[in-house]
Coordinates of C-alpha atoms in Angstrom, one line a residue:
X1 CA -48.1 41.2 21.3
X2 CA -49.2 45.2 21.5
X3 CA -53.1 44.8 21.4
X4 CA -54.7 47.3 24.1
X5 CA -58.0 46.4 25.4
X6 CA -60.1 48.9 27.3
X7 CA -61.9 47.3 30.3
X8 CA -64.9 48.7 32.1
X9 CA -64.1 51.6 34.7
X10 CA -65.4 49.3 37.5
X11 CA -62.9 46.3 36.6
X12 CA -60.8 45.3 39.5
X13 CA -56.9 45.1 38.7
X14 CA -54.8 43.2 41.3
X15 CA -51.6 41.1 42.1
X16 CA -51.7 38.0 44.2
X17 CA -49.6 36.1 46.6
X18 CA -50.1 33.3 49.3
X19 CA -48.9 33.3 52.9
X20 CA -46.4 30.3 52.9
X21 CA -44.7 31.4 49.7
X22 CA -43.9 34.9 50.8
X23 CA -44.3 35.5 54.7
X24 CA -41.4 33.6 56.3
X25 CA -41.5 34.1 59.9
X26 CA -42.0 30.5 60.2
X27 CA -42.1 30.4 64.1
X28 CA -42.5 34.0 64.7
X29 CA -44.7 35.4 67.4
X30 CA -46.4 32.1 68.4
X31 CA -47.1 30.9 64.7
X32 CA -47.5 27.0 64.7
X33 CA -46.0 24.6 62.3
X34 CA -48.0 23.9 59.0
X35 CA -47.8 20.8 56.6
X36 CA -45.4 23.0 54.2
X37 CA -42.9 23.6 57.1
X38 CA -42.9 19.8 57.8
X39 CA -42.7 18.9 54.2
X40 CA -40.2 21.5 53.0
X41 CA -37.7 20.3 56.0
X42 CA -38.2 16.7 54.8
X43 CA -35.0 15.7 52.6
X44 CA -35.9 15.1 49.0
X45 CA -39.4 16.9 49.1
X46 CA -38.3 20.2 47.7
X47 CA -36.2 20.1 44.2
X48 CA -33.5 22.6 45.5
X49 CA -33.5 21.6 49.1
X50 CA -35.1 25.0 50.3
X51 CA -37.9 25.7 52.8
X52 CA -40.1 28.6 53.6
X53 CA -38.5 29.6 56.8
X54 CA -37.6 33.0 55.5
X55 CA -39.2 33.0 51.8
X56 CA -39.7 36.8 50.9
X57 CA -39.6 37.9 54.6
X58 CA -43.0 39.6 53.9
X59 CA -43.9 39.1 57.6
X60 CA -41.3 41.8 58.5
X61 CA -41.2 43.7 55.0
X62 CA -45.0 44.1 54.3
X63 CA -45.0 48.0 54.3
X64 CA -42.5 47.9 51.5
X65 CA -44.3 45.4 49.6
X66 CA -47.6 47.3 49.9
X67 CA -45.7 50.5 48.8
X68 CA -44.6 48.5 45.8
X69 CA -48.3 47.8 45.0
X70 CA -49.5 51.2 45.4
X71 CA -46.7 52.3 43.2
X72 CA -48.0 50.0 40.5
X73 CA -51.3 51.4 41.0
X74 CA -53.3 48.4 41.4
X75 CA -56.6 48.3 43.1
X76 CA -56.6 45.4 44.9
X77 CA -54.3 42.6 46.8
X78 CA -55.2 39.1 47.0
X79 CA -53.5 37.1 49.8
X80 CA -54.0 34.3 51.9
X81 CA -53.8 34.0 55.8
X82 CA -51.7 31.3 57.5
X83 CA -54.2 29.5 59.5
X84 CA -51.3 28.1 61.9
X85 CA -50.3 31.9 62.6
X86 CA -53.5 32.8 63.8
X87 CA -54.5 29.3 65.4
X88 CA -51.3 27.2 66.0
X89 CA -53.2 23.8 66.3
X90 CA -55.9 24.7 63.9
X91 CA -58.3 24.3 66.8
X92 CA -58.4 25.7 70.5
X93 CA -56.6 28.9 71.3
X94 CA -56.2 31.7 69.0
X95 CA -53.0 33.6 68.6
X96 CA -53.6 37.2 69.1
X97 CA -50.0 38.1 67.8
X98 CA -50.8 36.3 64.5
X99 CA -54.2 38.2 64.1
X100 CA -52.1 41.4 64.9
X101 CA -49.9 41.0 62.0
X102 CA -52.9 40.7 59.6
X103 CA -54.5 43.7 61.2
X104 CA -51.3 45.8 60.5
X105 CA -51.2 44.3 57.0
X106 CA -54.8 45.5 56.3
X107 CA -54.2 48.8 57.9
X108 CA -51.4 49.3 55.5
X109 CA -53.6 48.4 52.4
X110 CA -56.4 50.7 53.7
X111 CA -53.8 53.7 53.9
X112 CA -53.0 53.0 50.3
X113 CA -56.5 52.6 49.2
X114 CA -56.0 48.9 48.0
X115 CA -58.9 46.4 48.6
X116 CA -58.0 43.2 50.4
X117 CA -59.1 39.8 49.0
X118 CA -58.5 37.0 51.5
X119 CA -58.1 33.4 50.9
X120 CA -58.4 31.4 54.0
X121 CA -56.6 28.1 52.9
X122 CA -53.7 28.0 50.6
X123 CA -52.6 24.7 51.2
X124 CA -50.8 25.3 54.6
X125 CA -52.7 23.1 57.0
X126 CA -51.8 23.3 60.8
X127 CA -49.5 20.3 61.5
X128 CA -51.5 19.9 64.5
X129 CA -54.4 18.9 62.5
X130 CA -52.4 16.7 60.1
X131 CA -51.2 14.9 63.1
X132 CA -55.1 14.0 63.6
X133 CA -55.5 12.7 60.1
X134 CA -55.3 16.2 58.0
X135 CA -58.1 16.5 55.4
X136 CA -59.0 12.9 55.4
X137 CA -60.3 13.3 58.8
X138 CA -63.9 14.8 58.5
X139 CA -63.5 16.7 61.6
X140 CA -60.9 19.0 59.9
X141 CA -63.8 20.5 57.8
X142 CA -65.5 21.6 60.9
X143 CA -62.3 23.0 62.3
X144 CA -62.0 25.0 59.1
X145 CA -65.4 26.5 59.4
X146 CA -64.7 27.6 63.0
X147 CA -61.4 29.4 61.7
X148 CA -63.3 31.0 58.8
X149 CA -66.1 32.4 61.3
X150 CA -63.3 33.9 63.4
X151 CA -61.7 35.5 60.5
X152 CA -65.0 37.0 59.1
X153 CA -65.9 38.0 62.5
X154 CA -62.7 40.0 63.1
X155 CA -61.9 41.3 59.7
X156 CA -65.0 40.7 57.5
X157 CA -66.0 44.2 57.2
X158 CA -62.4 45.3 56.2
X159 CA -62.3 42.7 53.3
X160 CA -63.7 43.1 49.9
X161 CA -63.9 39.0 49.3
X162 CA -63.0 36.0 51.4
X163 CA -62.4 32.7 49.4
X164 CA -62.5 29.7 51.3
X165 CA -60.1 27.5 49.3
X166 CA -57.4 28.0 46.8
X167 CA -57.4 25.2 44.4
X168 CA -58.8 22.4 46.3
X169 CA -57.8 20.1 43.3
X170 CA -54.2 20.6 44.2
X171 CA -54.8 19.8 47.7
X172 CA -56.5 16.6 47.0
X173 CA -54.5 15.4 43.9
X174 CA -51.0 16.7 44.6
X175 CA -51.0 16.4 48.4
X176 CA -52.7 13.0 48.6
X177 CA -52.7 11.6 45.0
X178 CA -49.2 11.8 43.9
X179 CA -47.4 13.0 46.8
X180 CA -45.7 16.0 44.9
X181 CA -47.2 18.5 47.7
X182 CA -47.6 18.3 51.4
X183 CA -48.5 16.3 53.4
X184 CA -47.1 13.9 50.6
X185 CA -49.4 11.0 50.3
X186 CA -49.8 9.0 47.1
X187 CA -53.0 7.2 47.4
X188 CA -56.0 7.7 44.8
X189 CA -58.7 6.9 47.5
X190 CA -57.5 9.1 49.8
X191 CA -57.2 11.8 47.4
X192 CA -60.8 11.7 46.3
X193 CA -62.3 11.3 49.9
X194 CA -60.1 14.4 50.8
X195 CA -61.4 16.3 47.8
X196 CA -65.0 15.6 49.3
X197 CA -64.2 17.0 52.8
X198 CA -62.8 19.9 51.1
X199 CA -66.2 20.6 49.2
X200 CA -67.9 19.9 52.7
X201 CA -65.6 22.4 54.6
X202 CA -66.2 25.0 51.8
X203 CA -69.9 24.7 52.5
X204 CA -69.5 24.5 56.3
X205 CA -67.3 27.8 56.3
X206 CA -69.8 29.6 53.9
X207 CA -72.6 28.9 56.5
X208 CA -70.4 29.9 59.4
X209 CA -69.2 33.3 57.9
X210 CA -72.7 34.2 56.7
X211 CA -73.8 33.7 60.5
X212 CA -71.2 36.3 61.5
X213 CA -72.8 38.7 59.2
X214 CA -69.8 40.4 57.7
X215 CA -70.0 42.7 54.5
X216 CA -67.3 40.7 52.6
X217 CA -68.3 38.8 49.5
X218 CA -67.9 35.1 49.9
X219 CA -66.8 32.4 47.4
X220 CA -64.0 29.8 46.5
X221 CA -61.0 29.8 44.0
X222 CA -60.7 26.9 41.7
X223 CA -57.8 26.2 39.3
X224 CA -59.6 25.0 35.9
X225 CA -58.7 24.3 32.4
X226 CA -60.2 22.9 29.2
X227 CA -59.4 19.4 28.2
X228 CA -58.7 18.8 24.6
X229 CA -58.3 15.5 23.0
X230 CA -55.0 15.0 21.3
X231 CA -56.7 13.6 18.1
X232 CA -60.3 12.7 17.0
X233 CA -60.0 9.2 18.2
X234 CA -62.6 7.7 20.5
X235 CA -60.0 7.0 23.2
X236 CA -58.5 10.4 23.3
X237 CA -62.0 12.2 23.2
X238 CA -63.2 9.9 26.1
X239 CA -60.1 10.8 28.0
X240 CA -60.6 14.5 27.6
X241 CA -64.1 14.1 28.7
X242 CA -63.2 12.3 31.9
X243 CA -60.2 14.7 32.6
X244 CA -62.8 18.0 32.4
X245 CA -65.2 16.0 34.7
X246 CA -62.9 14.7 37.3
X247 CA -61.2 18.4 37.7
X248 CA -63.6 21.0 36.7
X249 CA -66.8 19.4 37.1
X250 CA -65.6 17.6 40.2
X251 CA -65.7 20.8 42.1
X252 CA -68.1 23.0 40.3
X253 CA -71.0 20.5 40.3
X254 CA -71.3 20.1 44.0
X255 CA -71.2 23.7 44.6
X256 CA -73.5 24.8 41.6
X257 CA -75.8 21.8 41.2
X258 CA -75.6 19.8 44.5
X259 CA -74.2 16.6 43.0
X260 CA -70.9 15.1 41.8
X261 CA -70.6 14.6 37.9
X262 CA -71.8 11.3 37.0
X263 CA -69.0 10.5 34.5
X264 CA -66.4 10.8 37.3
X265 CA -68.3 9.1 39.8
X266 CA -68.6 6.1 37.4
X267 CA -64.9 6.0 36.5
X268 CA -63.9 6.4 40.0
X269 CA -65.9 3.3 41.0
X270 CA -64.6 1.9 44.3
X271 CA -62.6 5.1 44.9
X272 CA -65.7 7.2 44.9
X273 CA -65.8 9.2 48.2
X274 CA -68.0 8.7 51.3
X275 CA -70.7 11.2 51.2
X276 CA -72.8 11.5 54.2
X277 CA -76.6 12.5 54.1
X278 CA -76.8 16.4 53.7
X279 CA -73.2 16.9 52.7
X280 CA -74.1 18.0 49.2
X281 CA -76.9 20.4 50.5
X282 CA -74.2 22.0 52.6
X283 CA -71.8 22.3 49.7
X284 CA -74.5 23.5 47.4
X285 CA -75.4 27.1 48.5
X286 CA -75.0 30.5 46.8
X287 CA -71.5 32.3 46.4
X288 CA -71.0 35.8 45.7
X289 CA -68.2 35.2 43.4
X290 CA -66.1 32.5 41.8
X291 CA -62.3 32.8 41.6
X292 CA -60.9 31.0 38.5
X293 CA -57.0 30.3 38.2
X294 CA -56.0 29.7 34.6
X295 CA -52.4 28.7 33.5
X296 CA -52.8 26.1 30.8
X297 CA -55.0 23.4 29.1
X298 CA -55.1 19.7 29.6
X299 CA -54.0 17.9 26.4
X300 CA -55.2 14.5 26.5
X301 CA -53.5 11.5 24.6
X302 CA -53.9 7.9 25.1
X303 CA -50.7 7.0 22.9
X304 CA -47.6 5.7 24.3
X305 CA -45.8 7.9 24.7
X306 CA -48.6 10.4 24.9
X307 CA -48.8 12.8 22.0
X308 CA -47.6 16.4 23.0
X309 CA -49.4 19.6 21.9
X310 CA -47.8 21.9 19.3
X311 CA -47.0 24.6 21.9
X312 CA -47.2 27.3 19.1
X313 CA -46.6 30.1 21.7
X314 CA -44.1 28.2 23.6
X315 CA -43.8 27.0 27.1
X316 CA -43.4 28.5 30.5
X317 CA -40.3 27.8 32.7
X318 CA -42.7 25.4 34.5
X319 CA -43.1 23.4 31.1
X320 CA -46.6 24.5 30.7
X321 CA -48.0 25.1 27.3
X322 CA -49.0 28.9 26.8
X323 CA -52.6 28.5 25.5
X324 CA -54.5 31.7 26.1
X325 CA -57.5 30.8 23.8
X326 CA -58.3 28.0 26.6
X327 CA -59.0 30.9 29.0
X328 CA -62.0 32.0 26.5
X329 CA -63.1 28.5 26.1
X330 CA -63.1 27.8 29.5
X331 CA -65.0 30.7 30.4
X332 CA -67.6 30.2 27.9
X333 CA -68.0 26.6 28.8
X334 CA -68.5 27.4 32.5
X335 CA -71.0 30.3 31.5
X336 CA -73.0 27.7 29.5
X337 CA -73.2 25.1 32.0
X338 CA -73.6 26.9 35.4
X339 CA -75.7 29.7 36.8
X340 CA -72.5 31.7 37.6
X341 CA -71.8 34.6 40.2
X342 CA -69.5 37.3 39.1
X343 CA -66.1 36.1 38.3
X344 CA -62.4 37.1 39.2
X345 CA -59.5 35.8 37.4
X346 CA -57.6 35.3 40.8
X347 CA -54.4 33.8 39.2
X348 CA -52.8 33.9 36.1
X349 CA -49.1 34.4 35.1
X350 CA -46.1 32.5 34.1
X351 CA -42.8 31.3 35.6
X352 CA -39.8 32.9 33.6
X353 CA -36.0 32.4 33.9
X354 CA -35.5 35.9 34.9
X355 CA -31.9 37.3 34.7
X356 CA -30.6 40.6 35.8
X357 CA -29.1 42.5 32.9
X358 CA -27.4 45.9 33.7
X359 CA -29.5 46.3 36.9
X360 CA -32.8 45.6 34.8
X361 CA -34.9 42.4 34.5
X362 CA -36.2 42.2 31.1
X363 CA -39.0 39.7 30.9
X364 CA -40.9 40.5 27.7
X365 CA -42.2 37.0 27.4
X366 CA -44.3 37.5 30.6
X367 CA -45.7 40.7 29.1
X368 CA -46.7 38.9 26.2
X369 CA -48.2 36.1 28.1
X370 CA -50.4 38.5 30.3
X371 CA -51.6 40.7 27.2
X372 CA -52.7 37.6 25.3
X373 CA -54.4 36.3 28.5
X374 CA -56.1 39.6 29.1
X375 CA -57.4 39.6 25.4
X376 CA -58.6 36.0 25.8
X377 CA -60.8 36.9 28.9
X378 CA -62.2 40.1 27.6
X379 CA -63.1 38.1 24.5
X380 CA -65.2 35.9 27.0
X381 CA -66.5 39.1 28.6
X382 CA -67.8 40.4 25.5
X383 CA -69.7 37.1 24.9
X384 CA -71.4 37.5 28.2
X385 CA -69.3 36.3 30.8
X386 CA -69.4 38.5 34.2
X387 CA -65.8 39.0 34.9
X388 CA -65.0 41.6 37.4
X389 CA -61.3 41.6 37.9
X390 CA -57.8 40.3 37.2
X391 CA -55.3 39.3 39.7
X392 CA -51.7 38.9 38.2
X393 CA -49.9 36.0 39.8
X394 CA -47.6 36.9 41.3
X395 CA -46.3 40.3 42.9
X396 CA -43.1 38.8 44.1
X397 CA -40.9 35.9 43.1
X398 CA -41.5 33.5 45.9
X399 CA -41.1 29.9 47.4
X400 CA -42.6 27.9 44.6
X401 CA -43.8 24.9 46.5
X402 CA -41.9 21.8 45.7
X403 CA -39.8 23.7 43.2
X404 CA -38.4 25.7 45.8
X405 CA -37.0 29.1 44.8
X406 CA -35.9 27.6 41.3
X407 CA -38.9 29.1 39.7
X408 CA -39.7 32.7 39.3
X409 CA -43.3 33.9 39.0
X410 CA -43.2 37.5 40.0
X411 CA -43.4 40.5 38.2
X412 CA -40.9 41.9 41.1
X413 CA -37.6 40.3 41.3
X414 CA -36.4 39.1 44.8
X415 CA -32.9 38.6 45.6
X416 CA -33.4 35.9 48.4
X417 CA -29.8 36.6 49.9
X418 CA -30.4 40.4 50.6
X419 CA -34.3 40.4 50.1
X420 CA -33.9 43.4 47.7
X421 CA -36.8 44.0 45.7
X422 CA -36.6 45.1 41.8
X423 CA -39.5 45.9 39.5
X424 CA -39.1 43.8 36.4
X425 CA -40.2 45.0 32.9
X426 CA -43.6 43.3 33.4
X427 CA -44.2 45.2 36.6
X428 CA -43.2 48.5 34.7
X429 CA -45.5 47.5 31.9
X430 CA -48.3 46.6 34.1
X431 CA -48.1 50.1 36.0
X432 CA -48.3 51.7 32.6
X433 CA -51.2 49.6 31.4
X434 CA -53.1 50.4 34.5
X435 CA -52.3 54.3 33.7
X436 CA -54.1 53.6 30.2
X437 CA -57.0 52.0 32.0
X438 CA -57.8 55.1 34.0
X439 CA -59.1 57.6 31.9
X440 CA -62.5 55.9 31.7
X441 CA -62.4 54.8 35.4
X442 CA -64.8 56.6 37.8
X443 CA -63.0 55.8 41.0
X444 CA -60.4 53.6 42.7
X445 CA -62.2 50.3 43.3
X446 CA -63.2 49.9 47.0

């Protein structure tokens, strides 16, 4: 695909990562263990038997990585903080050496004119809190709010945005629903209760950060998708309606409407969460931005075996259907249903089985994927959706959770044995693409 779309001069262009996936430094300078340290060191939990102890060694190599970003010409960098790095037990004493690392990273970004967009929680709960029940324990939501306030107090005036959570759906459903992710629990009722505590923690953190009075825009990042019935059968249509309700609406409705969606509550039945008086009022408060992560659609079939989508554009190396039209449909559907703040596409990208060929990494499939999704988001933008920026996932190949190092999402190749970084064709394309965007731009995004 060669279509070129010109975006407004104010549009933010970025790349994204997360702490556990790239930092390494698992116990460096007083960092405490997280649930992903524990999980990845448990035999059989990660497909290739690897862990995040070193990952991309970003903890020590961040100047090189920021230099790569600067060379690409991005405006912004979205990354997460490791809670256990700055508060080893998730409560109690702060670790000044951990905060010093993020101070150095921010200084490096500032020196290159790259705006920092921080996520407070990208799945790496301090193990100390997990030992006390983790997200199933309501107290964790209050500890999270204290952590959020401390980050905002220290760094809030140096950050463009602060997101409370990344993809709470994954924390609840993959961490507690099917044991695919840390902490490795498979219990439907627990997963639904955890989802409520995550929503509560978001609201508590928003209030706590606002009291600090930083200048950062505050919001949340949700992974979202359309849910399409495989056929026009009543069963498939009902399955699609429930899938959208239990995934997208389950997190959007408390935040934007102060309630859970009736369909999902009804189907959950006895597994519905325990909600205390005032919880939903805490969750239902204005946010300054909404981050949307989009990778695929849900294709809902009640047949046995389930009917599969045609995958006209193929699949990614994760086995996910490539379906850019779903991004347009999702954004328009959200726009119609909610009073939305400005939106950032905070993650979008693909795993590709990249190989080095004569010193280069050709990944034209990834370039095509990104081009198609940029067109899709711009189609929604032209129909009235207020989209302010796009963060390509991911800057670096990294630790892909329970897939270990077997899946490569980066536009920069990482040789894990040597830590050598090599720009893939997609990185070179992205650099050129941003140069093409520059003529109509008034200034580097701040």
